[in-house]
């Protein structure tokens, strides 16, 4: 019988070393490439390859020590997720992506997403 291990359930998020409250729904995509087949009338010629940024996002909670303006302006940030399964997701030189943050006042939550050239698993 295989020993059961914790795979999911908790997550910790930091931006430049500061920990943020996580309400859930964390996601990540490691940096990679997108490949497209190059075809012509004479057949398949090969493929092209373009770099794709990594992404890290989660649903966070607003608090007295959280500056939404500072998060909206974040660039060159180091973003780290510590997952329940023991993985560390590390994003370097990241920027806050997408629309400005909108906080839901009913539960003080907001969605945040970062993109960058270097997101890896450790």
Backbone as a printed PyTorch tensor [residue, N CA C, xyz], in Angstrom:
tensor([[[  0.8370,  -1.1740,   0.0000],
         [  0.0000,   0.0000,   0.0000],
         [  0.8920,   1.2500,   0.0000]],

        [[  0.5570,   2.2190,  -0.8290],
         [  1.3080,   3.4600,  -0.9280],
         [  0.9170,   4.3980,   0.2030]],

        [[  1.9130,   5.0260,   0.8130],
         [  1.6420,   6.0020,   1.8660],
         [  0.9740,   7.2280,   1.2560]],

        [[ -0.0380,   7.7320,   1.9430],
         [ -0.7350,   8.9210,   1.4740],
         [  0.0690,  10.1550,   1.8740]],

        [[  0.1380,  11.1040,   0.9760],
         [  0.8400,  12.3480,   1.2540],
         [ -0.0690,  13.5270,   0.9610]],

        [[  0.2060,  14.6160,   1.6150],
         [ -0.5840,  15.8320,   1.3920],
         [ -0.2110,  16.3960,   0.0320]],

        [[ -1.1780,  16.6320,  -0.8070],
         [ -0.9560,  17.1510,  -2.1470],
         [ -1.4800,  18.5670,  -2.3250]],

        [[ -2.4980,  18.9300,  -1.5760],
         [ -3.1300,  20.2340,  -1.7720],
         [ -3.7590,  20.7070,  -0.4720]],

        [[ -4.1350,  21.9600,  -0.4680],
         [ -4.8980,  22.4680,   0.6720],
         [ -4.3810,  23.7610,   1.2540]],

        [[ -3.0800,  23.9140,   1.3980],
         [ -2.5550,  25.1660,   1.9250],
         [ -1.5950,  25.7870,   0.9290]],

        [[ -1.4620,  27.1010,   1.0300],
         [ -0.5390,  27.8240,   0.1600],
         [ -0.1460,  29.1130,   0.8550]],

        [[  1.1180,  29.4500,   0.7560],
         [  1.6250,  30.7040,   1.2930],
         [  2.2030,  31.4920,   0.1360]],

        [[  1.9690,  32.8050,   0.1260],
         [  2.4340,  33.6550,  -0.9580],
         [  3.2150,  34.8320,  -0.4050]],

        [[  4.3770,  35.0980,  -1.0280],
         [  5.1450,  36.2820,  -0.6670],
         [  5.4920,  37.0600,  -1.9290]],

        [[  5.5770,  38.3740,  -1.7620],
         [  6.0450,  39.2730,  -2.8060],
         [  7.1920,  40.0550,  -2.1970]],

        [[  8.3790,  39.9130,  -2.7750],
         [  9.5880,  40.5650,  -2.2570],
         [  9.7630,  40.3170,  -0.7630]],

        [[  9.4770,  39.0930,  -0.3390],
         [  9.6870,  38.6820,   1.0470],
         [  8.5490,  38.9810,   1.9960]],

        [[  7.5620,  39.7480,   1.5770],
         [  6.4070,  40.0690,   2.4360],
         [  5.2980,  39.0640,   2.1790]],

        [[  4.8170,  38.4360,   3.2490],
         [  3.7550,  37.4370,   3.1100],
         [  2.3940,  38.1080,   3.0180]],

        [[  1.5530,  37.5600,   2.1400],
         [  0.1870,  38.0490,   1.9500],
         [ -0.8020,  36.9580,   2.3130]],

        [[ -1.9650,  37.3660,   2.8170],
         [ -3.0170,  36.4040,   3.1440],
         [ -3.5860,  35.8320,   1.8480]],

        [[ -3.8000,  34.5280,   1.8410],
         [ -4.3300,  33.8190,   0.6790],
         [ -5.7040,  33.2690,   1.0400]],

        [[ -6.7100,  33.6080,   0.2230],
         [ -8.0390,  33.0490,   0.4580],
         [ -8.2730,  31.8070,  -0.3850]],

        [[ -7.4670,  31.6220,  -1.4210],
         [ -7.5700,  30.4130,  -2.2370],
         [ -7.3140,  30.6680,  -3.6960]],

        [[ -7.5590,  29.6490,  -4.4740],
         [ -7.5030,  29.7030,  -5.9310],
         [ -6.1550,  30.1670,  -6.4740]],

        [[ -5.0660,  29.6040,  -5.9830],
         [ -3.7500,  29.9100,  -6.5210],
         [ -3.5120,  29.1580,  -7.8210]],

        [[ -2.7900,  29.7950,  -8.7380],
         [ -2.4500,  29.2000, -10.0250],
         [ -1.0410,  29.6040, -10.4100]],

        [[ -0.3800,  28.7390, -11.1680],
         [  0.9210,  29.1070, -11.7100],
         [  1.1500,  28.4100, -13.0370]],

        [[  1.9690,  29.0480, -13.8610],
         [  2.4360,  28.4890, -15.1220],
         [  3.9230,  28.7650, -15.1700]],

        [[  4.7370,  27.7160, -15.2940],
         [  6.1780,  27.9320, -15.3820],
         [  6.5160,  28.5430, -16.7380]],

        [[  7.6030,  29.3040, -16.7810],
         [  8.0520,  29.9060, -18.0410],
         [  8.3340,  28.7960, -19.0450]],

        [[  7.9950,  29.0500, -20.2720],
         [  8.1320,  28.0150, -21.2850],
         [  8.2360,  28.6530, -22.6560]],

        [[  7.8970,  27.8740, -23.6650],
         [  7.8450,  28.3560, -25.0410],
         [  6.5550,  27.8680, -25.6910]],

        [[  6.1430,  28.5690, -26.7130],
         [  5.0350,  28.1350, -27.5530],
         [  5.6200,  27.7650, -28.9020]],

        [[  5.2560,  26.6070, -29.3750],
         [  5.7510,  26.1530, -30.6770],
         [  4.6080,  26.1170, -31.6880]],

        [[  4.9380,  26.5560, -32.8840],
         [  3.9570,  26.5510, -33.9590],
         [  4.5660,  25.8390, -35.1570]],

        [[  3.8150,  24.9130, -35.7110],
         [  4.2740,  24.1790, -36.8830],
         [  4.3440,  25.1170, -38.0840]],

        [[  5.4610,  25.0410, -38.8050],
         [  5.6350,  25.8070, -40.0420],
         [  5.4260,  24.8500, -41.2060]],

        [[  4.3460,  25.0660, -41.9230],
         [  4.0110,  24.1660, -43.0280],
         [  3.8940,  24.9640, -44.3130]],

        [[  4.0870,  24.3030, -45.3820],
         [  3.9790,  24.9320, -46.6910],
         [  3.3940,  23.9570, -47.6870]],

        [[  3.2990,  24.3910, -48.9070],
         [  2.7150,  23.5390, -49.9400],
         [  3.5780,  22.3160, -50.2090]],

        [[  4.8530,  22.4020, -49.8590],
         [  5.7340,  21.2570, -50.1020],
         [  5.8630,  20.3400, -48.8890]],

        [[  5.1540,  20.6590, -47.8090],
         [  5.1870,  19.7860, -46.6380],
         [  5.4380,  20.5330, -45.3390]],

        [[  5.7700,  19.7760, -44.3100],
         [  6.0860,  20.3490, -43.0060],
         [  7.5510,  20.7760, -43.0320]],

        [[  7.8070,  22.0370, -42.7210],
         [  9.1550,  22.5800, -42.8100],
         [  9.8690,  22.6140, -41.4610]],

        [[  9.1320,  22.5300, -40.3870],
         [  9.7200,  22.6100, -39.0500],
         [  8.7730,  23.3440, -38.1230]],

        [[  9.3460,  24.0900, -37.1920],
         [  8.5020,  24.8300, -36.2590],
         [  9.2040,  26.1140, -35.8330]],

        [[  8.3970,  27.0530, -35.3560],
         [  8.9280,  28.2740, -34.7430],
         [  8.7170,  28.1630, -33.2450]],

        [[  9.5090,  28.9070, -32.5090],
         [  9.4310,  28.8390, -31.0490],
         [  9.5170,  30.2530, -30.4940]],

        [[  8.5510,  30.6000, -29.6550],
         [  8.5120,  31.9250, -29.0260],
         [  8.4500,  31.7490, -27.5110]],

        [[  9.2080,  32.5470, -26.7800],
         [  9.1530,  32.4490, -25.3270],
         [  7.7900,  32.8870, -24.7930]],

        [[  7.3580,  32.2440, -23.7230],
         [  6.1120,  32.5970, -23.0470],
         [  6.4150,  32.9040, -21.5920]],

        [[  5.8480,  33.9820, -21.0670],
         [  6.1240,  34.3260, -19.6820],
         [  5.4860,  33.3160, -18.7330]],

        [[  6.0780,  33.2060, -17.5620],
         [  5.4400,  32.4390, -16.5040],
         [  4.3980,  33.3130, -15.8260]],

        [[  3.4830,  32.6820, -15.1110],
         [  2.4170,  33.4150, -14.4230],
         [  2.2350,  32.8420, -13.0300]],

        [[  1.9330,  33.7160, -12.0970],
         [  1.5690,  33.3220, -10.7370],
         [  0.3890,  34.1900, -10.3290]],

        [[ -0.6670,  33.5500,  -9.8370],
         [ -1.8430,  34.3110,  -9.4100],
         [ -2.5010,  33.6250,  -8.2240]],

        [[ -3.2660,  34.3950,  -7.4720],
         [ -4.0390,  33.8450,  -6.3690],
         [ -5.0890,  34.8510,  -5.9390]],

        [[ -5.9980,  34.3830,  -5.1370],
         [ -7.0060,  35.2490,  -4.5270],
         [ -6.4660,  35.6050,  -3.1490]],

        [[ -6.3380,  36.9060,  -2.8950],
         [ -5.7260,  37.3980,  -1.6620],
         [ -6.7430,  38.1440,  -0.8040]],

        [[ -6.3230,  38.4710,   0.4050],
         [ -7.1740,  39.2230,   1.3290],
         [ -6.5140,  40.5630,   1.6260]],

        [[ -7.3210,  41.6240,   1.5890],
         [ -6.8580,  42.9610,   1.9230],
         [ -6.7290,  43.0730,   3.4450]],

        [[ -5.8230,  43.8910,   3.8800],
         [ -5.6280,  44.1150,   5.3170],
         [ -5.0310,  45.4880,   5.5480]],

        [[ -4.9070,  45.8700,   6.8030],
         [ -4.3680,  47.1940,   7.1410],
         [ -2.9760,  47.4180,   6.5850]],

        [[ -2.1900,  46.3670,   6.4620],
         [ -0.7970,  46.4980,   6.0120],
         [ -0.6180,  46.2410,   4.5150]],

        [[ -1.7110,  46.1680,   3.7630],
         [ -1.6560,  45.9080,   2.3300],
         [ -1.9060,  47.2130,   1.5800]],

        [[ -1.0010,  47.5690,   0.6800],
         [ -1.1770,  48.7450,  -0.1710],
         [ -1.5660,  48.2780,  -1.5690]],

        [[ -2.8160,  48.4850,  -1.9070],
         [ -3.2970,  48.0970,  -3.2350],
         [ -2.5750,  48.9140,  -4.3030]],

        [[ -2.3170,  50.1890,  -4.0320],
         [ -1.6000,  51.0350,  -4.9910],
         [ -0.1980,  50.4890,  -5.2490]],

        [[  0.4970,  50.0680,  -4.1970],
         [  1.8400,  49.5090,  -4.3630],
         [  1.7950,  48.2030,  -5.1480]],

        [[  0.7940,  47.3640,  -4.8880],
         [  0.6690,  46.1150,  -5.6390],
         [  0.3990,  46.3920,  -7.1150]],

        [[ -0.4660,  47.3700,  -7.3970],
         [ -0.7530,  47.7250,  -8.7920],
         [  0.4990,  48.1920,  -9.5210]],

        [[  1.4160,  48.8230,  -8.8070],
         [  2.6270,  49.3430,  -9.4240],
         [  3.8180,  48.4060,  -9.3670]],

        [[  3.6240,  47.1870,  -8.8920],
         [  4.7450,  46.2600,  -8.6780],
         [  5.4120,  45.8570,  -9.9920]],

        [[  6.7310,  46.0360, -10.0440],
         [  7.5670,  45.5670, -11.1460],
         [  8.8650,  45.0360, -10.5550]],

        [[  9.5540,  44.1950, -11.2920],
         [ 10.8190,  43.6080, -10.8480],
         [ 10.6710,  42.9230,  -9.4880]],

        [[  9.5430,  42.2490,  -9.2960],
         [  9.2250,  41.6080,  -8.0160],
         [  9.6330,  40.1380,  -8.0290]],

        [[  9.9530,  39.6400,  -6.8460],
         [ 10.1590,  38.2070,  -6.6500],
         [  8.9110,  37.6790,  -5.9530]],

        [[  8.2250,  36.7460,  -6.5960],
         [  6.9770,  36.1900,  -6.0760],
         [  7.2050,  34.7110,  -5.8020]],

        [[  6.8570,  34.2710,  -4.5860],
         [  7.0800,  32.8770,  -4.2000],
         [  5.7810,  32.3020,  -3.6520]],

        [[  5.4260,  31.1170,  -4.1570],
         [  4.3220,  30.3400,  -3.5930],
         [  4.9200,  29.1100,  -2.9310]],

        [[  4.4800,  28.8360,  -1.7250],
         [  4.8630,  27.6150,  -1.0190],
         [  3.6120,  26.7470,  -0.9600]],

        [[  3.6490,  25.6040,  -1.6330],
         [  2.4690,  24.7570,  -1.7890],
         [  2.4230,  23.6450,  -0.7500]],

        [[  1.2520,  23.0970,  -0.5310],
         [  1.0380,  22.0370,   0.4550],
         [  1.8400,  20.7800,   0.1310]],

        [[  2.1230,  20.5470,  -1.1410],
         [  2.8530,  19.3370,  -1.5360],
         [  4.3620,  19.4920,  -1.4030]],

        [[  4.8150,  20.6410,  -0.8790],
         [  6.2320,  20.8770,  -0.6710],
         [  6.9230,  21.6440,  -1.7880]],

        [[  6.2350,  21.8640,  -2.8950],
         [  6.8330,  22.6260,  -3.9910],
         [  6.9350,  24.1000,  -3.6350]],

        [[  7.9760,  24.7200,  -4.1700],
         [  8.1290,  26.1700,  -4.1210],
         [  8.0670,  26.6430,  -5.5680]],

        [[  7.1950,  27.5970,  -5.8340],
         [  7.0940,  28.2040,  -7.1520],
         [  7.7340,  29.5810,  -7.0170]],

        [[  8.7850,  29.8120,  -7.7930],
         [  9.5550,  31.0390,  -7.6500],
         [  9.5120,  31.8140,  -8.9580]],

        [[  9.0440,  33.0540,  -8.8820],
         [  9.0200,  33.9470, -10.0340],
         [  9.9410,  35.1250,  -9.7860]],

        [[ 10.8420,  35.3590, -10.7080],
         [ 11.7950,  36.4620, -10.5820],
         [ 11.5380,  37.5070, -11.6700]],

        [[ 11.8260,  38.7620, -11.3450],
         [ 11.6650,  39.8750, -12.2940],
         [ 10.2380,  39.9440, -12.8200]],

        [[  9.2750,  39.8110, -11.9250],
         [  7.8660,  39.7720, -12.3130],
         [  7.2280,  41.1540, -12.2040]],

        [[  6.1320,  41.3160, -12.9090],
         [  5.3480,  42.5370, -12.8360],
         [  3.9000,  42.1840, -12.5940]],

        [[  3.1810,  43.0980, -11.9350],
         [  1.7440,  42.9310, -11.7170],
         [  1.0890,  43.0550, -13.0830]],

        [[  0.3520,  42.0400, -13.5010],
         [ -0.2550,  41.9920, -14.8280],
         [ -1.7570,  42.2550, -14.7480]],

        [[ -2.3300,  42.5770, -15.8760],
         [ -3.7740,  42.7180, -15.9810],
         [ -4.2940,  44.0630, -15.5040]],

        [[ -5.6040,  44.0960, -15.2910],
         [ -6.2740,  45.3150, -14.8480],
         [ -5.8750,  45.6790, -13.4270]],

        [[ -6.0980,  46.9460, -13.0430],
         [ -5.8630,  47.3100, -11.6450],
         [ -6.6980,  46.4290, -10.7130]],

        [[ -6.1850,  46.2240,  -9.5140],
         [ -6.8400,  45.3620,  -8.5260],
         [ -8.1650,  45.9720,  -8.0910]],

        [[ -9.2030,  45.1530,  -8.0670],
         [-10.5100,  45.5340,  -7.5420],
         [-10.7660,  44.6990,  -6.2890]],

        [[-10.9400,  45.3620,  -5.1570],
         [-11.1730,  44.6680,  -3.8920],
         [-12.6740,  44.4920,  -3.6810]],

        [[-13.0850,  43.2870,  -3.3390],
         [-14.4680,  42.9930,  -2.9850],
         [-14.6290,  43.3000,  -1.4940]],

        [[-15.4340,  44.2970,  -1.1700],
         [-15.5210,  44.7470,   0.2220],
         [-16.2760,  43.7760,   1.1290]],

        [[-17.1130,  42.9260,   0.5630],
         [-17.8800,  41.9820,   1.3860],
         [-16.9640,  41.0620,   2.1820]],

        [[-15.8720,  40.6010,   1.5570],
         [-14.9430,  39.7200,   2.2780],
         [-13.4930,  40.1900,   2.1820]],

        [[-13.2790,  41.4240,   1.7050],
         [-11.9460,  42.0360,   1.6000],
         [-10.9950,  41.2030,   0.7500]],

        [[-11.5100,  40.6100,  -0.3180],
         [-10.6580,  39.7760,  -1.1770],
         [-10.3970,  40.4550,  -2.5100]],

        [[ -9.3150,  40.0200,  -3.1570],
         [ -8.9970,  40.5120,  -4.4890],
         [ -8.1670,  39.4600,  -5.2200]],

        [[ -8.2230,  39.5130,  -6.5490],
         [ -7.4110,  38.6400,  -7.3890],
         [ -6.1580,  39.3980,  -7.7920]],

        [[ -5.0280,  38.6960,  -7.7800],
         [ -3.7710,  39.3150,  -8.2040],
         [ -3.0310,  38.3490,  -9.1120]],

        [[ -2.4280,  38.9050, -10.1710],
         [ -1.6830,  38.0810, -11.1220],
         [ -0.3790,  38.7740, -11.4680]],

        [[  0.6900,  37.9680, -11.5150],
         [  2.0040,  38.4370, -11.9280],
         [  2.4520,  37.6460, -13.1370]],

        [[  3.2060,  38.2990, -14.0210],
         [  3.8370,  37.6420, -15.1600],
         [  5.3160,  38.0070, -15.1550]],

        [[  6.1220,  37.1230, -15.7330],
         [  7.5320,  37.4080, -15.8150],
         [  8.2710,  36.3620, -16.6190]],

        [[  9.5330,  36.6370, -16.9090],
         [ 10.3090,  35.7590, -17.7750],
         [ 10.8310,  34.4940, -17.1010]],

        [[ 10.8010,  34.4510, -15.7670],
         [ 11.4620,  33.3460, -15.0460],
         [ 10.5980,  32.8390, -13.9000]],

        [[  9.7310,  31.8750, -14.1950],
         [  8.9410,  31.1920, -13.1650],
         [  9.3340,  29.7280, -13.2130]],

        [[  9.7590,  29.2060, -12.0630],
         [ 10.2320,  27.8180, -12.0170],
         [  9.7380,  27.1160, -10.7650]],

        [[  9.8280,  25.7870, -10.7900],
         [  9.4800,  24.9490,  -9.6370],
         [ 10.7590,  24.5680,  -8.9080]],

        [[ 10.6910,  24.5540,  -7.5950],
         [ 11.8390,  24.0960,  -6.7940],
         [ 11.3380,  23.1180,  -5.7520]]])
